[in-house]
Tab-separated table of C-alpha atoms in Angstrom:
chain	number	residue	atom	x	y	z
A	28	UNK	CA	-57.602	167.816	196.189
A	29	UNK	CA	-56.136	167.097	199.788
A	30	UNK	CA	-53.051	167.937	199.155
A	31	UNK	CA	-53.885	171.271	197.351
A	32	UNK	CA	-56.233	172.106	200.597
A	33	UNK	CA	-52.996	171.205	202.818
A	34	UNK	CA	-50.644	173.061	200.860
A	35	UNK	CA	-52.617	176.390	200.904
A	36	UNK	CA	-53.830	175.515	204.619
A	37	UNK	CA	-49.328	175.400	205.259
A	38	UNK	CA	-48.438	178.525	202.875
A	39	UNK	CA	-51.289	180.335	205.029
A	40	UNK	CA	-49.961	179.079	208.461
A	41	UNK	CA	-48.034	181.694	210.751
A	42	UNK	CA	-44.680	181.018	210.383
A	43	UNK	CA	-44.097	180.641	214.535
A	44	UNK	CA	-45.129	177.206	216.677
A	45	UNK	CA	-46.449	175.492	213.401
A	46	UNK	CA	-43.356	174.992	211.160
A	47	UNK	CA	-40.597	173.512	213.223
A	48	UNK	CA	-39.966	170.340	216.011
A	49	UNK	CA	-40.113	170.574	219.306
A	50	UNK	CA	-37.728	169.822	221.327
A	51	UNK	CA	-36.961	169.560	225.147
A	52	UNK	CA	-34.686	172.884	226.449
A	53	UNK	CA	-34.993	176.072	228.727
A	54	UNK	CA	-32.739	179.013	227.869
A	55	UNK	CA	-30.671	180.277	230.749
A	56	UNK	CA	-30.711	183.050	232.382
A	57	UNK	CA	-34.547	183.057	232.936
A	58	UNK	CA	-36.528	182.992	235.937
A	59	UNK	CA	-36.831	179.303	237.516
A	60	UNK	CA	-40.431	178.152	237.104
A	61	UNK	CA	-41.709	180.786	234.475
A	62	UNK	CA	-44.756	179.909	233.346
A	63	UNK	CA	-45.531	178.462	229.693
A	64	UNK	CA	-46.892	181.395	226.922
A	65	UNK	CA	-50.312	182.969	227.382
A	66	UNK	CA	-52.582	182.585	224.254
A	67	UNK	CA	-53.389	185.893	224.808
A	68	UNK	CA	-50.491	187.521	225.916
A	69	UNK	CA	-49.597	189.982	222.474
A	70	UNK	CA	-46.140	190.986	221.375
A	71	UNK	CA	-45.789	193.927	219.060
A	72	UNK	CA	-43.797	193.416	215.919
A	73	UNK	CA	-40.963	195.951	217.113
A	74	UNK	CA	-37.630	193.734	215.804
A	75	UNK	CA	-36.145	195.864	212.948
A	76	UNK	CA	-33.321	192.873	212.263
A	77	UNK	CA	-32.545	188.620	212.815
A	78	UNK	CA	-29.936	188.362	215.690
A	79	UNK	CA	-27.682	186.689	213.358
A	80	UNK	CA	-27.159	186.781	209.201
A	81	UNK	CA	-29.709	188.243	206.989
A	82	UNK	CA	-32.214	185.025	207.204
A	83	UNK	CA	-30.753	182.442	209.113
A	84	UNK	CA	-32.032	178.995	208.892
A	85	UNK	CA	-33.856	178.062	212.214
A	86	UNK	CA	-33.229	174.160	212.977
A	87	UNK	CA	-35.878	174.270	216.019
A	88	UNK	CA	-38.129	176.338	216.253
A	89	UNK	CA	-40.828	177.597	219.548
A	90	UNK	CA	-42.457	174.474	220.996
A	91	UNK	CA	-44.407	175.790	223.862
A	92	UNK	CA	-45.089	173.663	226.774
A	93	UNK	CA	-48.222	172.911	228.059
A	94	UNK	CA	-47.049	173.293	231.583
A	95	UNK	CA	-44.525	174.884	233.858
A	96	UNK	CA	-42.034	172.237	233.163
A	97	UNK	CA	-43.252	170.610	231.058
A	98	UNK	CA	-41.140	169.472	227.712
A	99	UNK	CA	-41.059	172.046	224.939
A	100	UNK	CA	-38.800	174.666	223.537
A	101	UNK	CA	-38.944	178.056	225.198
A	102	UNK	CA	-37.084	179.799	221.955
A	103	UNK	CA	-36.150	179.561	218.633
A	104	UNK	CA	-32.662	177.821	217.683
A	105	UNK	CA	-30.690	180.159	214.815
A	106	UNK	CA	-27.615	178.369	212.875
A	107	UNK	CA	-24.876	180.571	213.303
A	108	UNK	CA	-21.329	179.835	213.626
A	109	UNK	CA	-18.883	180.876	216.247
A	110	UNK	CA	-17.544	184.116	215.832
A	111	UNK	CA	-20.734	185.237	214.152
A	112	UNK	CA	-22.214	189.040	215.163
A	113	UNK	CA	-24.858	188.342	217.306
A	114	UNK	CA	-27.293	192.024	217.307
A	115	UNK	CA	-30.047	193.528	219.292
A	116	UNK	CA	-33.456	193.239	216.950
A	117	UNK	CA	-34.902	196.399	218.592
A	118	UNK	CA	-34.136	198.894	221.093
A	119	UNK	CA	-33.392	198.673	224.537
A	120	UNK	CA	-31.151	197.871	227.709
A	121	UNK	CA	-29.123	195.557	228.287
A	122	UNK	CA	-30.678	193.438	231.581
A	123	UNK	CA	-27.293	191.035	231.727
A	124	UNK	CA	-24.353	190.377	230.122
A	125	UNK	CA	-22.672	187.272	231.455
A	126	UNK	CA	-22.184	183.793	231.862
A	127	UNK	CA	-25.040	181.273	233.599
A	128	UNK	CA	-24.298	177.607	234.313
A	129	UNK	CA	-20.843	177.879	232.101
A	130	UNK	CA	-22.645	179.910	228.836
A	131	UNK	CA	-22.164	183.369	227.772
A	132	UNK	CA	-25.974	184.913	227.719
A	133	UNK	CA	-27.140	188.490	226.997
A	134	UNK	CA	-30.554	189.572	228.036
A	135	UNK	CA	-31.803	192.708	226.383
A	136	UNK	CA	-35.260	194.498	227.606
A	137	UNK	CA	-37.038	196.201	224.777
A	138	UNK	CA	-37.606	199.730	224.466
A	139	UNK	CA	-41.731	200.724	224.699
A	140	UNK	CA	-42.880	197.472	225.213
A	141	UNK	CA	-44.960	197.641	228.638
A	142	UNK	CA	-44.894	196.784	231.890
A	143	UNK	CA	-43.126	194.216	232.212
A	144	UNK	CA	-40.905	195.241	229.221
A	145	UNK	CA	-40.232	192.429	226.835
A	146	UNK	CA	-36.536	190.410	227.367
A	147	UNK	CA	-35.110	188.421	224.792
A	148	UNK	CA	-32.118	186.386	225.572
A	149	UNK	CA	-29.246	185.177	223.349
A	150	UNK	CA	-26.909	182.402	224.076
A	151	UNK	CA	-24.208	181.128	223.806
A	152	UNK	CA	-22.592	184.488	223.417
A	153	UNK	CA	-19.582	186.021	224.061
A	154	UNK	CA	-20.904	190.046	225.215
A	155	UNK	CA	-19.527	192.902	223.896
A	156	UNK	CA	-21.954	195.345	225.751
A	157	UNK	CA	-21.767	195.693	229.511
A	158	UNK	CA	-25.389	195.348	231.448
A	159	UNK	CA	-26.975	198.308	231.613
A	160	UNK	CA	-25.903	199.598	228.121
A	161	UNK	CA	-28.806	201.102	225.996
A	162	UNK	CA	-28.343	199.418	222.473
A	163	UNK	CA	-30.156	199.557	219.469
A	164	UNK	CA	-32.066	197.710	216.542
A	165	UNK	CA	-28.937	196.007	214.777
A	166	UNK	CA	-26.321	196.898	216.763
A	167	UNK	CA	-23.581	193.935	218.019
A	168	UNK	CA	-23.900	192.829	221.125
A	169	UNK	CA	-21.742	190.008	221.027
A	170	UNK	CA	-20.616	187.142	218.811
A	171	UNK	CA	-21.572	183.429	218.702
A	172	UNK	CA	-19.379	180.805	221.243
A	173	UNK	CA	-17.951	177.990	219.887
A	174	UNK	CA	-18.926	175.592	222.873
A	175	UNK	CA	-22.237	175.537	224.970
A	176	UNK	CA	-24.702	175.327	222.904
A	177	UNK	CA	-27.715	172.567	223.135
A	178	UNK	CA	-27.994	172.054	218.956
A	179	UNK	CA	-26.431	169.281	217.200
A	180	UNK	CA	-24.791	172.409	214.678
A	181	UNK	CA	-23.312	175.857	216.164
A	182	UNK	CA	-26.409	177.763	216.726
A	183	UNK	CA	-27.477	180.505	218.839
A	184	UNK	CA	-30.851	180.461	221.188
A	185	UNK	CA	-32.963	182.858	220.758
A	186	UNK	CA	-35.841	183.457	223.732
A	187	UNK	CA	-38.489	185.851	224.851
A	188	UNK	CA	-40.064	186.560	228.098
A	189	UNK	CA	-42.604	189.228	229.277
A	190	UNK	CA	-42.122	188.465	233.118
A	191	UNK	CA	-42.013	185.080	233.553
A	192	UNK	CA	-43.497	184.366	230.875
A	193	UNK	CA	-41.710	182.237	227.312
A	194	UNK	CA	-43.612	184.039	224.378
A	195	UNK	CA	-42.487	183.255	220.790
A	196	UNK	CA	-39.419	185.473	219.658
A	197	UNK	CA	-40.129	185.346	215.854
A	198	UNK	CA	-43.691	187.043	216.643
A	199	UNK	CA	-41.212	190.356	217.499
A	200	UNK	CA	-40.444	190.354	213.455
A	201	UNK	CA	-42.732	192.012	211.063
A	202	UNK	CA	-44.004	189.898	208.370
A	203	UNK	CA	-42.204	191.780	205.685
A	204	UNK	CA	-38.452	190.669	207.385
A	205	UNK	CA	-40.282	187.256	208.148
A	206	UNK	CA	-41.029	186.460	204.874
A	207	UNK	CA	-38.563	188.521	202.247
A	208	UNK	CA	-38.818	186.736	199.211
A	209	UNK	CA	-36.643	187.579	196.480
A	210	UNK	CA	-36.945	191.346	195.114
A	211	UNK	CA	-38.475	191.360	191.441
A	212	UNK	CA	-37.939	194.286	188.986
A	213	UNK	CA	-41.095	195.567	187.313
A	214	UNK	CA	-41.173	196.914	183.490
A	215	UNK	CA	-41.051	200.537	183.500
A	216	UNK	CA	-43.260	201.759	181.032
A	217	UNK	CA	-42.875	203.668	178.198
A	218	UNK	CA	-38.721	203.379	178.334
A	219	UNK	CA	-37.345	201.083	175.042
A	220	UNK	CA	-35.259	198.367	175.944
A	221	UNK	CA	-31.592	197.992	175.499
């Protein structure tokens, strides 16, 4: 009966902070001292694509800290090998386009998303967009580097800031390209079979 009651309790989760490890690593690029995520701070659902591939296997996932610098994981870690398209999941302007301490990064403030906008960050990537390029949902910004990356596996790093502060990235994806299962064909009724 427990392990029904955790099972359901799992399925039901969000799929965010709950499901992966944490581990200990700050994403470039972002301001020094930005503070750990809000509980209440809210982040519409305005991604219309993943960064990379169609649904890409996230090693590590968002592991908040409980303080300013204290250990967590200020992102979510996507496996994606070098050379890999690397997109924009909404609309918006690019903030930066270039290297910080030896990594490509690309910032990207979001279209209609307040005041401060919404940034999400993507390294290691090699840019294909110069800053202050308007992009949008699913277009390539860049492609995946083949050194510089803090997973064990090529991966790219995925964050999200509103200010200084780290939110959760995967809360910018609507639960229906969170959760695509695999697409079912009904009976049509009333046509004979084959």
């Amino acid at each position: 009966m427990l392990v029904v009651a955790l099972t359901v309790a799992a399925l039901l989760a969000p799929p965010a902070s709950r499901l992966f490890a944490a581990g200990a690593a700050a994403p470039p690029g972002t301001v020094a001292g930005a503070r750990p995520a809000a509980d209440d701070d809210t982040v519409p659902a305005v991604g219309r694509t993943w960064p990379v591939g169609v649904r890409p296997r996230v090693p590590r996932g968002w592991e908040p800290p409980a303080t300013v610098y204290g250990p967590g994981h200020r992102g979510v870690d996507l496996a994606a090998a070098p050379g890999t398209p690397v997109r924009a999941v909404a609309d918006g302007r690019v903030s930066f386009a270039g290297r910080v301490a030896g990594k490509g990064v690309v910032s990207v403030e979001l279209a209609g998303t307040g005041d401060p906008p919404l940034r999400t960050t993507y390294e290691p990537v090699r840019a294909s967009v110069p800053q202050g390029a308007e992009v949008t949902a699913g277009e390539v910004i860049g492609t995946v580097e083949a050194g510089g990356s803090h997973c064990t596996a090529p991966c790219v790093h995925w964050g999200l800031l509103r200010g200084g502060t780290y939110l959760d990235p995967l809360s910018l994806l609507p639960p229906w390209l969170l959760h695509r299962g695999p697409s079912r064909l009904l009976p049509v009724l009333g046509v004979p079979l084959p």
